[in-house]
mmCIF file with all atom_site columns, C-alpha atoms in Angstrom:
data_model
loop_
_atom_site.group_PDB
_atom_site.id
_atom_site.type_symbol
_atom_site.label_atom_id
_atom_site.label_alt_id
_atom_site.label_comp_id
_atom_site.label_asym_id
_atom_site.label_entity_id
_atom_site.label_seq_id
_atom_site.pdbx_PDB_ins_code
_atom_site.Cartn_x
_atom_site.Cartn_y
_atom_site.Cartn_z
_atom_site.occupancy
_atom_site.B_iso_or_equiv
_atom_site.pdbx_formal_charge
_atom_site.auth_seq_id
_atom_site.auth_comp_id
_atom_site.auth_asym_id
_atom_site.auth_atom_id
_atom_site.pdbx_PDB_model_num
ATOM 1   C CA . UNK A 1 1   ? 131.376 215.111 57.744 1.00 67.00 ? 1   UNK A CA 1
ATOM 2   C CA . UNK A 1 2   ? 130.765 212.294 55.291 1.00 68.00 ? 2   UNK A CA 1
ATOM 3   C CA . UNK A 1 3   ? 130.629 214.515 52.206 1.00 72.00 ? 3   UNK A CA 1
ATOM 4   C CA . UNK A 1 4   ? 133.965 216.101 53.069 1.00 75.00 ? 4   UNK A CA 1
ATOM 5   C CA . UNK A 1 5   ? 135.504 212.678 53.715 1.00 72.00 ? 5   UNK A CA 1
ATOM 6   C CA . UNK A 1 6   ? 134.373 211.402 50.328 1.00 73.00 ? 6   UNK A CA 1
ATOM 7   C CA . UNK A 1 7   ? 135.564 214.571 48.600 1.00 80.00 ? 7   UNK A CA 1
ATOM 8   C CA . UNK A 1 8   ? 139.035 214.285 50.155 1.00 79.00 ? 8   UNK A CA 1
ATOM 9   C CA . UNK A 1 9   ? 139.380 210.655 49.124 1.00 74.00 ? 9   UNK A CA 1
ATOM 10  C CA . UNK A 1 10  ? 138.169 211.344 45.585 1.00 79.00 ? 10  UNK A CA 1
ATOM 11  C CA . UNK A 1 11  ? 140.793 214.074 45.238 1.00 82.00 ? 11  UNK A CA 1
ATOM 12  C CA . UNK A 1 12  ? 143.489 211.733 46.556 1.00 78.00 ? 12  UNK A CA 1
ATOM 13  C CA . UNK A 1 13  ? 142.449 209.009 44.095 1.00 76.00 ? 13  UNK A CA 1
ATOM 14  C CA . UNK A 1 14  ? 142.687 211.456 41.215 1.00 81.00 ? 14  UNK A CA 1
ATOM 15  C CA . UNK A 1 15  ? 146.301 212.045 42.223 1.00 81.00 ? 15  UNK A CA 1
ATOM 16  C CA . UNK A 1 16  ? 147.017 208.331 42.804 1.00 79.00 ? 16  UNK A CA 1
ATOM 17  C CA . UNK A 1 17  ? 144.428 205.804 41.509 1.00 76.00 ? 17  UNK A CA 1
ATOM 18  C CA . UNK A 1 18  ? 146.322 202.907 43.154 1.00 75.00 ? 18  UNK A CA 1
ATOM 19  C CA . UNK A 1 19  ? 145.666 204.037 46.733 1.00 69.00 ? 19  UNK A CA 1
ATOM 20  C CA . UNK A 1 20  ? 144.290 201.494 49.207 1.00 69.00 ? 20  UNK A CA 1
ATOM 21  C CA . UNK A 1 21  ? 141.243 203.353 50.588 1.00 69.00 ? 21  UNK A CA 1
ATOM 22  C CA . UNK A 1 22  ? 140.006 203.084 54.171 1.00 68.00 ? 22  UNK A CA 1
ATOM 23  C CA . UNK A 1 23  ? 137.257 205.612 54.840 1.00 68.00 ? 23  UNK A CA 1
ATOM 24  C CA . UNK A 1 24  ? 135.182 206.470 57.898 1.00 66.00 ? 24  UNK A CA 1
ATOM 25  C CA . UNK A 1 25  ? 131.416 206.756 57.614 1.00 67.00 ? 25  UNK A CA 1
ATOM 26  C CA . UNK A 1 26  ? 129.834 208.940 60.312 1.00 65.00 ? 26  UNK A CA 1
ATOM 27  C CA . UNK A 1 27  ? 126.126 208.480 59.568 1.00 66.00 ? 27  UNK A CA 1
ATOM 28  C CA . UNK A 1 28  ? 124.330 205.322 58.466 1.00 66.00 ? 28  UNK A CA 1
ATOM 29  C CA . UNK A 1 29  ? 121.920 207.410 56.376 1.00 66.00 ? 29  UNK A CA 1
ATOM 30  C CA . UNK A 1 30  ? 124.789 208.024 53.957 1.00 64.00 ? 30  UNK A CA 1
ATOM 31  C CA . UNK A 1 31  ? 125.447 204.321 53.420 1.00 70.00 ? 31  UNK A CA 1
ATOM 32  C CA . UNK A 1 32  ? 124.266 204.341 49.750 1.00 68.00 ? 32  UNK A CA 1
ATOM 33  C CA . UNK A 1 33  ? 126.913 206.976 48.950 1.00 66.00 ? 33  UNK A CA 1
ATOM 34  C CA . UNK A 1 34  ? 129.656 204.857 50.478 1.00 62.00 ? 34  UNK A CA 1
ATOM 35  C CA . UNK A 1 35  ? 128.444 201.702 48.734 1.00 69.00 ? 35  UNK A CA 1
ATOM 36  C CA . UNK A 1 36  ? 128.602 203.539 45.410 1.00 65.00 ? 36  UNK A CA 1
ATOM 37  C CA . UNK A 1 37  ? 132.075 204.839 46.246 1.00 68.00 ? 37  UNK A CA 1
ATOM 38  C CA . UNK A 1 38  ? 133.299 201.247 46.754 1.00 66.00 ? 38  UNK A CA 1
ATOM 39  C CA . UNK A 1 39  ? 136.223 201.896 49.120 1.00 69.00 ? 39  UNK A CA 1
ATOM 40  C CA . UNK A 1 40  ? 138.478 198.984 50.092 1.00 66.00 ? 40  UNK A CA 1
ATOM 41  C CA . UNK A 1 41  ? 137.316 199.253 53.720 1.00 63.00 ? 41  UNK A CA 1
ATOM 42  C CA . UNK A 1 42  ? 134.504 201.394 55.176 1.00 64.00 ? 42  UNK A CA 1
ATOM 43  C CA . UNK A 1 43  ? 134.246 201.791 58.936 1.00 61.00 ? 43  UNK A CA 1
ATOM 44  C CA . UNK A 1 44  ? 131.706 203.555 61.154 1.00 61.00 ? 44  UNK A CA 1
ATOM 45  C CA . UNK A 1 45  ? 132.653 204.890 64.639 1.00 56.00 ? 45  UNK A CA 1
ATOM 46  C CA . UNK A 1 46  ? 129.901 202.913 66.375 1.00 53.00 ? 46  UNK A CA 1
ATOM 47  C CA . UNK A 1 47  ? 131.099 199.716 64.675 1.00 55.00 ? 47  UNK A CA 1
ATOM 48  C CA . UNK A 1 48  ? 134.682 200.397 65.731 1.00 51.00 ? 48  UNK A CA 1
ATOM 49  C CA . UNK A 1 49  ? 133.637 200.921 69.346 1.00 48.00 ? 49  UNK A CA 1
ATOM 50  C CA . UNK A 1 50  ? 131.466 197.803 69.346 1.00 51.00 ? 50  UNK A CA 1
ATOM 51  C CA . UNK A 1 51  ? 134.243 195.661 67.890 1.00 54.00 ? 51  UNK A CA 1
ATOM 52  C CA . UNK A 1 52  ? 136.739 197.023 70.403 1.00 52.00 ? 52  UNK A CA 1
ATOM 53  C CA . UNK A 1 53  ? 134.416 196.296 73.348 1.00 49.00 ? 53  UNK A CA 1
ATOM 54  C CA . UNK A 1 54  ? 133.756 192.791 72.067 1.00 50.00 ? 54  UNK A CA 1
ATOM 55  C CA . UNK A 1 55  ? 137.464 192.137 71.646 1.00 51.00 ? 55  UNK A CA 1
ATOM 56  C CA . UNK A 1 56  ? 138.137 192.993 75.290 1.00 48.00 ? 56  UNK A CA 1
ATOM 57  C CA . UNK A 1 57  ? 135.474 190.529 76.398 1.00 45.00 ? 57  UNK A CA 1
ATOM 58  C CA . UNK A 1 58  ? 136.403 187.719 74.013 1.00 50.00 ? 58  UNK A CA 1
ATOM 59  C CA . UNK A 1 59  ? 140.179 187.907 73.567 1.00 72.00 ? 59  UNK A CA 1
ATOM 60  C CA . UNK A 1 60  ? 142.701 189.606 75.877 1.00 80.00 ? 60  UNK A CA 1
ATOM 61  C CA . UNK A 1 61  ? 145.369 189.108 73.190 1.00 86.00 ? 61  UNK A CA 1
ATOM 62  C CA . UNK A 1 62  ? 143.270 190.933 70.605 1.00 85.00 ? 62  UNK A CA 1
ATOM 63  C CA . UNK A 1 63  ? 142.651 193.745 73.089 1.00 82.00 ? 63  UNK A CA 1
ATOM 64  C CA . UNK A 1 64  ? 146.407 194.037 73.676 1.00 88.00 ? 64  UNK A CA 1
ATOM 65  C CA . UNK A 1 65  ? 147.001 194.110 69.923 1.00 89.00 ? 65  UNK A CA 1
ATOM 66  C CA . UNK A 1 66  ? 144.477 196.915 69.456 1.00 84.00 ? 66  UNK A CA 1
ATOM 67  C CA . UNK A 1 67  ? 146.012 198.927 72.291 1.00 85.00 ? 67  UNK A CA 1
ATOM 68  C CA . UNK A 1 68  ? 149.487 198.671 70.746 1.00 90.00 ? 68  UNK A CA 1
ATOM 69  C CA . UNK A 1 69  ? 148.123 199.366 67.269 1.00 88.00 ? 69  UNK A CA 1
ATOM 70  C CA . UNK A 1 70  ? 146.822 202.741 68.368 1.00 86.00 ? 70  UNK A CA 1
ATOM 71  C CA . UNK A 1 71  ? 150.413 203.796 69.037 1.00 90.00 ? 71  UNK A CA 1
ATOM 72  C CA . UNK A 1 72  ? 151.560 202.966 65.510 1.00 89.00 ? 72  UNK A CA 1
ATOM 73  C CA . UNK A 1 73  ? 151.659 205.190 62.423 1.00 88.00 ? 73  UNK A CA 1
ATOM 74  C CA . UNK A 1 74  ? 149.054 205.339 59.656 1.00 82.00 ? 74  UNK A CA 1
ATOM 75  C CA . UNK A 1 75  ? 151.525 203.775 57.233 1.00 84.00 ? 75  UNK A CA 1
ATOM 76  C CA . UNK A 1 76  ? 151.936 200.816 59.609 1.00 88.00 ? 76  UNK A CA 1
ATOM 77  C CA . UNK A 1 77  ? 148.154 200.416 59.835 1.00 86.00 ? 77  UNK A CA 1
ATOM 78  C CA . UNK A 1 78  ? 147.877 200.529 56.044 1.00 84.00 ? 78  UNK A CA 1
ATOM 79  C CA . UNK A 1 79  ? 150.559 197.845 55.764 1.00 85.00 ? 79  UNK A CA 1
ATOM 80  C CA . UNK A 1 80  ? 148.651 195.581 58.173 1.00 88.00 ? 80  UNK A CA 1
ATOM 81  C CA . UNK A 1 81  ? 145.400 196.052 56.276 1.00 85.00 ? 81  UNK A CA 1
ATOM 82  C CA . UNK A 1 82  ? 147.126 195.379 52.968 1.00 86.00 ? 82  UNK A CA 1
ATOM 83  C CA . UNK A 1 83  ? 148.608 192.106 54.283 1.00 88.00 ? 83  UNK A CA 1
ATOM 84  C CA . UNK A 1 84  ? 145.232 190.984 55.590 1.00 88.00 ? 84  UNK A CA 1
ATOM 85  C CA . UNK A 1 85  ? 143.494 191.801 52.320 1.00 86.00 ? 85  UNK A CA 1
ATOM 86  C CA . UNK A 1 86  ? 146.170 189.885 50.396 1.00 88.00 ? 86  UNK A CA 1
ATOM 87  C CA . UNK A 1 87  ? 145.652 186.867 52.666 1.00 90.00 ? 87  UNK A CA 1
ATOM 88  C CA . UNK A 1 88  ? 141.859 186.737 53.016 1.00 87.00 ? 88  UNK A CA 1
ATOM 89  C CA . UNK A 1 89  ? 140.597 188.864 50.122 1.00 82.00 ? 89  UNK A CA 1
ATOM 90  C CA . UNK A 1 90  ? 137.218 190.463 50.728 1.00 74.00 ? 90  UNK A CA 1
ATOM 91  C CA . UNK A 1 91  ? 136.046 187.839 53.230 1.00 81.00 ? 91  UNK A CA 1
ATOM 92  C CA . UNK A 1 92  ? 135.587 188.759 56.889 1.00 79.00 ? 92  UNK A CA 1
ATOM 93  C CA . UNK A 1 93  ? 138.568 187.430 58.891 1.00 85.00 ? 93  UNK A CA 1
ATOM 94  C CA . UNK A 1 94  ? 138.515 185.841 62.329 1.00 87.00 ? 94  UNK A CA 1
ATOM 95  C CA . UNK A 1 95  ? 141.146 186.084 65.078 1.00 89.00 ? 95  UNK A CA 1
ATOM 96  C CA . UNK A 1 96  ? 142.433 183.329 67.353 1.00 91.00 ? 96  UNK A CA 1
ATOM 97  C CA . UNK A 1 97  ? 145.340 182.466 69.574 1.00 92.00 ? 97  UNK A CA 1
ATOM 98  C CA . UNK A 1 98  ? 147.983 179.784 69.037 1.00 95.00 ? 98  UNK A CA 1
ATOM 99  C CA . UNK A 1 99  ? 149.986 178.519 72.024 1.00 95.00 ? 99  UNK A CA 1
ATOM 100 C CA . UNK A 1 100 ? 153.185 176.551 71.562 1.00 97.00 ? 100 UNK A CA 1
ATOM 101 C CA . UNK A 1 101 ? 152.530 174.006 74.291 1.00 96.00 ? 101 UNK A CA 1
ATOM 102 C CA . UNK A 1 102 ? 152.206 170.195 74.125 1.00 95.00 ? 102 UNK A CA 1
ATOM 103 C CA . UNK A 1 103 ? 148.477 170.478 74.817 1.00 94.00 ? 103 UNK A CA 1
ATOM 104 C CA . UNK A 1 104 ? 147.898 172.901 71.936 1.00 95.00 ? 104 UNK A CA 1
ATOM 105 C CA . UNK A 1 105 ? 150.661 172.245 69.384 1.00 96.00 ? 105 UNK A CA 1
ATOM 106 C CA . UNK A 1 106 ? 151.959 168.749 70.072 1.00 96.00 ? 106 UNK A CA 1
ATOM 107 C CA . UNK A 1 107 ? 153.698 168.312 66.698 1.00 95.00 ? 107 UNK A CA 1
ATOM 108 C CA . UNK A 1 108 ? 155.587 171.601 67.034 1.00 97.00 ? 108 UNK A CA 1
ATOM 109 C CA . UNK A 1 109 ? 156.682 170.775 70.576 1.00 97.00 ? 109 UNK A CA 1
ATOM 110 C CA . UNK A 1 110 ? 157.824 167.284 69.562 1.00 94.00 ? 110 UNK A CA 1
ATOM 111 C CA . UNK A 1 111 ? 159.956 168.683 66.737 1.00 95.00 ? 111 UNK A CA 1
ATOM 112 C CA . UNK A 1 112 ? 161.425 171.354 69.010 1.00 96.00 ? 112 UNK A CA 1
ATOM 113 C CA . UNK A 1 113 ? 162.314 168.658 71.551 1.00 95.00 ? 113 UNK A CA 1
ATOM 114 C CA . UNK A 1 114 ? 164.129 166.771 68.775 1.00 90.00 ? 114 UNK A CA 1
ATOM 115 C CA . UNK A 1 115 ? 166.245 169.855 68.103 1.00 93.00 ? 115 UNK A CA 1
ATOM 116 C CA . UNK A 1 116 ? 164.606 171.027 64.887 1.00 94.00 ? 116 UNK A CA 1
ATOM 117 C CA . UNK A 1 117 ? 164.344 174.722 64.088 1.00 96.00 ? 117 UNK A CA 1
ATOM 118 C CA . UNK A 1 118 ? 160.756 175.821 63.524 1.00 97.00 ? 118 UNK A CA 1
ATOM 119 C CA . UNK A 1 119 ? 160.086 179.121 61.776 1.00 97.00 ? 119 UNK A CA 1
ATOM 120 C CA . UNK A 1 120 ? 156.875 181.083 62.134 1.00 97.00 ? 120 UNK A CA 1
ATOM 121 C CA . UNK A 1 121 ? 156.051 180.567 58.465 1.00 96.00 ? 121 UNK A CA 1
ATOM 122 C CA . UNK A 1 122 ? 155.862 176.814 59.138 1.00 96.00 ? 122 UNK A CA 1
ATOM 123 C CA . UNK A 1 123 ? 152.754 177.518 61.223 1.00 96.00 ? 123 UNK A CA 1
ATOM 124 C CA . UNK A 1 124 ? 150.997 179.022 58.205 1.00 96.00 ? 124 UNK A CA 1
ATOM 125 C CA . UNK A 1 125 ? 151.943 176.493 55.523 1.00 94.00 ? 125 UNK A CA 1
ATOM 126 C CA . UNK A 1 126 ? 149.396 174.503 53.567 1.00 92.00 ? 126 UNK A CA 1
ATOM 127 C CA . UNK A 1 127 ? 149.902 170.772 54.283 1.00 86.00 ? 127 UNK A CA 1
ATOM 128 C CA . UNK A 1 128 ? 148.401 169.959 50.872 1.00 82.00 ? 128 UNK A CA 1
ATOM 129 C CA . UNK A 1 129 ? 151.011 172.097 49.113 1.00 79.00 ? 129 UNK A CA 1
ATOM 130 C CA . UNK A 1 130 ? 154.136 173.053 51.017 1.00 68.00 ? 130 UNK A CA 1
ATOM 131 C CA . UNK A 1 131 ? 154.831 175.934 48.642 1.00 80.00 ? 131 UNK A CA 1
ATOM 132 C CA . UNK A 1 132 ? 151.569 177.675 49.517 1.00 89.00 ? 132 UNK A CA 1
ATOM 133 C CA . UNK A 1 133 ? 150.478 179.415 52.693 1.00 93.00 ? 133 UNK A CA 1
ATOM 134 C CA . UNK A 1 134 ? 147.113 179.308 54.385 1.00 95.00 ? 134 UNK A CA 1
ATOM 135 C CA . UNK A 1 135 ? 144.935 182.435 54.575 1.00 95.00 ? 135 UNK A CA 1
ATOM 136 C CA . UNK A 1 136 ? 146.537 183.393 57.894 1.00 95.00 ? 136 UNK A CA 1
ATOM 137 C CA . UNK A 1 137 ? 148.501 186.433 59.062 1.00 95.00 ? 137 UNK A CA 1
ATOM 138 C CA . UNK A 1 138 ? 150.234 186.197 62.479 1.00 96.00 ? 138 UNK A CA 1
ATOM 139 C CA . UNK A 1 139 ? 149.675 189.727 63.787 1.00 94.00 ? 139 UNK A CA 1
ATOM 140 C CA . UNK A 1 140 ? 151.262 189.511 67.237 1.00 95.00 ? 140 UNK A CA 1
ATOM 141 C CA . UNK A 1 141 ? 153.748 187.380 69.184 1.00 97.00 ? 141 UNK A CA 1
ATOM 142 C CA . UNK A 1 142 ? 153.713 187.276 72.979 1.00 96.00 ? 142 UNK A CA 1
ATOM 143 C CA . UNK A 1 143 ? 156.932 185.827 74.404 1.00 96.00 ? 143 UNK A CA 1
ATOM 144 C CA . UNK A 1 144 ? 157.279 186.077 78.170 1.00 93.00 ? 144 UNK A CA 1
ATOM 145 C CA . UNK A 1 145 ? 156.410 189.749 78.851 1.00 89.00 ? 145 UNK A CA 1
ATOM 146 C CA . UNK A 1 146 ? 157.303 190.984 75.356 1.00 95.00 ? 146 UNK A CA 1
ATOM 147 C CA . UNK A 1 147 ? 154.683 191.752 72.703 1.00 96.00 ? 147 UNK A CA 1
ATOM 148 C CA . UNK A 1 148 ? 155.823 191.961 69.066 1.00 96.00 ? 148 UNK A CA 1
ATOM 149 C CA . UNK A 1 149 ? 153.477 193.262 66.391 1.00 95.00 ? 149 UNK A CA 1
ATOM 150 C CA . UNK A 1 150 ? 153.586 191.619 62.945 1.00 94.00 ? 150 UNK A CA 1
ATOM 151 C CA . UNK A 1 151 ? 156.374 189.183 63.863 1.00 96.00 ? 151 UNK A CA 1
ATOM 152 C CA . UNK A 1 152 ? 158.824 188.189 61.135 1.00 95.00 ? 152 UNK A CA 1
ATOM 153 C CA . UNK A 1 153 ? 157.706 184.983 59.416 1.00 95.00 ? 153 UNK A CA 1
ATOM 154 C CA . UNK A 1 154 ? 161.331 183.817 59.431 1.00 96.00 ? 154 UNK A CA 1
ATOM 155 C CA . UNK A 1 155 ? 161.616 184.223 63.209 1.00 97.00 ? 155 UNK A CA 1
ATOM 156 C CA . UNK A 1 156 ? 162.184 181.038 65.223 1.00 98.00 ? 156 UNK A CA 1
ATOM 157 C CA . UNK A 1 157 ? 159.298 179.589 67.195 1.00 98.00 ? 157 UNK A CA 1
ATOM 158 C CA . UNK A 1 158 ? 159.995 178.929 70.878 1.00 98.00 ? 158 UNK A CA 1
ATOM 159 C CA . UNK A 1 159 ? 158.271 176.734 73.441 1.00 97.00 ? 159 UNK A CA 1
ATOM 160 C CA . UNK A 1 160 ? 155.730 178.831 75.327 1.00 96.00 ? 160 UNK A CA 1
ATOM 161 C CA . UNK A 1 161 ? 155.213 181.362 72.531 1.00 97.00 ? 161 UNK A CA 1
ATOM 162 C CA . UNK A 1 162 ? 151.731 182.739 72.003 1.00 96.00 ? 162 UNK A CA 1
ATOM 163 C CA . UNK A 1 163 ? 150.629 184.026 68.617 1.00 97.00 ? 163 UNK A CA 1
ATOM 164 C CA . UNK A 1 164 ? 147.592 186.058 67.671 1.00 94.00 ? 164 UNK A CA 1
ATOM 165 C CA . UNK A 1 165 ? 146.526 185.035 64.188 1.00 94.00 ? 165 UNK A CA 1
ATOM 166 C CA . UNK A 1 166 ? 144.054 186.610 61.806 1.00 92.00 ? 166 UNK A CA 1
ATOM 167 C CA . UNK A 1 167 ? 142.556 184.763 58.869 1.00 91.00 ? 167 UNK A CA 1
ATOM 168 C CA . UNK A 1 168 ? 139.757 182.585 57.581 1.00 92.00 ? 168 UNK A CA 1
ATOM 169 C CA . UNK A 1 169 ? 137.928 179.974 59.660 1.00 91.00 ? 169 UNK A CA 1
ATOM 170 C CA . UNK A 1 170 ? 138.849 177.246 57.175 1.00 94.00 ? 170 UNK A CA 1
ATOM 171 C CA . UNK A 1 171 ? 142.527 178.164 57.493 1.00 95.00 ? 171 UNK A CA 1
ATOM 172 C CA . UNK A 1 172 ? 142.213 178.146 61.281 1.00 94.00 ? 172 UNK A CA 1
ATOM 173 C CA . UNK A 1 173 ? 140.882 174.576 61.238 1.00 95.00 ? 173 UNK A CA 1
ATOM 174 C CA . UNK A 1 174 ? 143.668 173.425 58.908 1.00 95.00 ? 174 UNK A CA 1
ATOM 175 C CA . UNK A 1 175 ? 146.312 175.114 61.036 1.00 96.00 ? 175 UNK A CA 1
ATOM 176 C CA . UNK A 1 176 ? 145.010 173.466 64.202 1.00 95.00 ? 176 UNK A CA 1
ATOM 177 C CA . UNK A 1 177 ? 145.205 170.072 62.495 1.00 94.00 ? 177 UNK A CA 1
ATOM 178 C CA . UNK A 1 178 ? 148.730 170.800 61.247 1.00 94.00 ? 178 UNK A CA 1
ATOM 179 C CA . UNK A 1 179 ? 150.074 171.915 64.631 1.00 96.00 ? 179 UNK A CA 1
ATOM 180 C CA . UNK A 1 180 ? 149.117 168.551 66.098 1.00 95.00 ? 180 UNK A CA 1
ATOM 181 C CA . UNK A 1 181 ? 149.942 166.237 63.187 1.00 92.00 ? 181 UNK A CA 1
ATOM 182 C CA . UNK A 1 182 ? 153.559 165.137 63.456 1.00 90.00 ? 182 UNK A CA 1
ATOM 183 C CA . UNK A 1 183 ? 153.766 163.513 60.002 1.00 88.00 ? 183 UNK A CA 1
ATOM 184 C CA . UNK A 1 184 ? 152.635 166.579 58.046 1.00 90.00 ? 184 UNK A CA 1
ATOM 185 C CA . UNK A 1 185 ? 154.473 169.053 60.259 1.00 92.00 ? 185 UNK A CA 1
ATOM 186 C CA . UNK A 1 186 ? 157.698 167.054 60.129 1.00 90.00 ? 186 UNK A CA 1
ATOM 187 C CA . UNK A 1 187 ? 157.533 166.865 56.338 1.00 89.00 ? 187 UNK A CA 1
ATOM 188 C CA . UNK A 1 188 ? 157.022 170.634 56.020 1.00 91.00 ? 188 UNK A CA 1
ATOM 189 C CA . UNK A 1 189 ? 159.923 171.359 58.384 1.00 91.00 ? 189 UNK A CA 1
ATOM 190 C CA . UNK A 1 190 ? 162.449 168.692 57.358 1.00 88.00 ? 190 UNK A CA 1
ATOM 191 C CA . UNK A 1 191 ? 161.327 167.578 53.907 1.00 83.00 ? 191 UNK A CA 1
ATOM 192 C CA . UNK A 1 192 ? 161.404 163.961 55.141 1.00 80.00 ? 192 UNK A CA 1
ATOM 193 C CA . UNK A 1 193 ? 158.285 161.813 55.271 1.00 78.00 ? 193 UNK A CA 1
ATOM 194 C CA . UNK A 1 194 ? 157.839 159.912 58.537 1.00 62.00 ? 194 UNK A CA 1
ATOM 195 C CA . UNK A 1 195 ? 156.555 156.314 58.701 1.00 57.00 ? 195 UNK A CA 1
ATOM 196 C CA . UNK A 1 196 ? 152.836 156.056 59.375 1.00 59.00 ? 196 UNK A CA 1
ATOM 197 C CA . UNK A 1 197 ? 153.120 153.911 62.519 1.00 54.00 ? 197 UNK A CA 1
ATOM 198 C CA . UNK A 1 198 ? 154.500 154.928 65.889 1.00 54.00 ? 198 UNK A CA 1
ATOM 199 C CA . UNK A 1 199 ? 156.817 151.888 65.904 1.00 52.00 ? 199 UNK A CA 1
ATOM 200 C CA . UNK A 1 200 ? 158.132 152.871 62.500 1.00 53.00 ? 200 UNK A CA 1
ATOM 201 C CA . UNK A 1 201 ? 158.904 156.377 63.738 1.00 53.00 ? 201 UNK A CA 1
ATOM 202 C CA . UNK A 1 202 ? 160.720 154.982 66.786 1.00 55.00 ? 202 UNK A CA 1
ATOM 203 C CA . UNK A 1 203 ? 162.863 152.758 64.566 1.00 51.00 ? 203 UNK A CA 1
ATOM 204 C CA . UNK A 1 204 ? 163.669 155.714 62.314 1.00 52.00 ? 204 UNK A CA 1
ATOM 205 C CA . UNK A 1 205 ? 164.687 157.866 65.291 1.00 54.00 ? 205 UNK A CA 1
ATOM 206 C CA . UNK A 1 206 ? 166.887 155.044 66.614 1.00 56.00 ? 206 UNK A CA 1
ATOM 207 C CA . UNK A 1 207 ? 168.521 154.651 63.203 1.00 57.00 ? 207 UNK A CA 1
ATOM 208 C CA . UNK A 1 208 ? 169.196 158.398 62.938 1.00 55.00 ? 208 UNK A CA 1
ATOM 209 C CA . UNK A 1 209 ? 170.686 158.513 66.429 1.00 55.00 ? 209 UNK A CA 1
#
């Protein structure tokens, strides 16, 4: 029950005050107790079920991620939660898909066609400051029939890849702009600033070839 859950967590925190606490609340009537306890994340079974059902209806990729997540260890789940909290803080994150296709990520596809190596971390970089990352965590890669949870940020991006990202709406909008803006994306990948005009870029490519 809720009282036992709180008691167990309080004992654990006495032993290690630095624990990241995720606690389950069984009854809404006990909500004031949980608010006073101030856990990092508080979940209720009905909320979990509702979110899972919604994910199946809205996003097949998110549903696949949740199915695979259930097979992982508690330490893995804690690591995922910790990464998300580091990226988005206490704000509620959103999830969305990114497809490496000309219709969805034209700048990435153009750079790949030119022979450049694109790393996953390039998809999360802040175009205003190349040393910072957006509030985004890529939580799954789908490549052909393979699904990879928490893909390595240094892994190479391939044409046709699909990524499930989790983060803030503002970061999502910036990422979508970046994936389709060749000047900013090229600068983040190569460190070279492209000419503003299409003709200028053609002349530069001809000179480099």
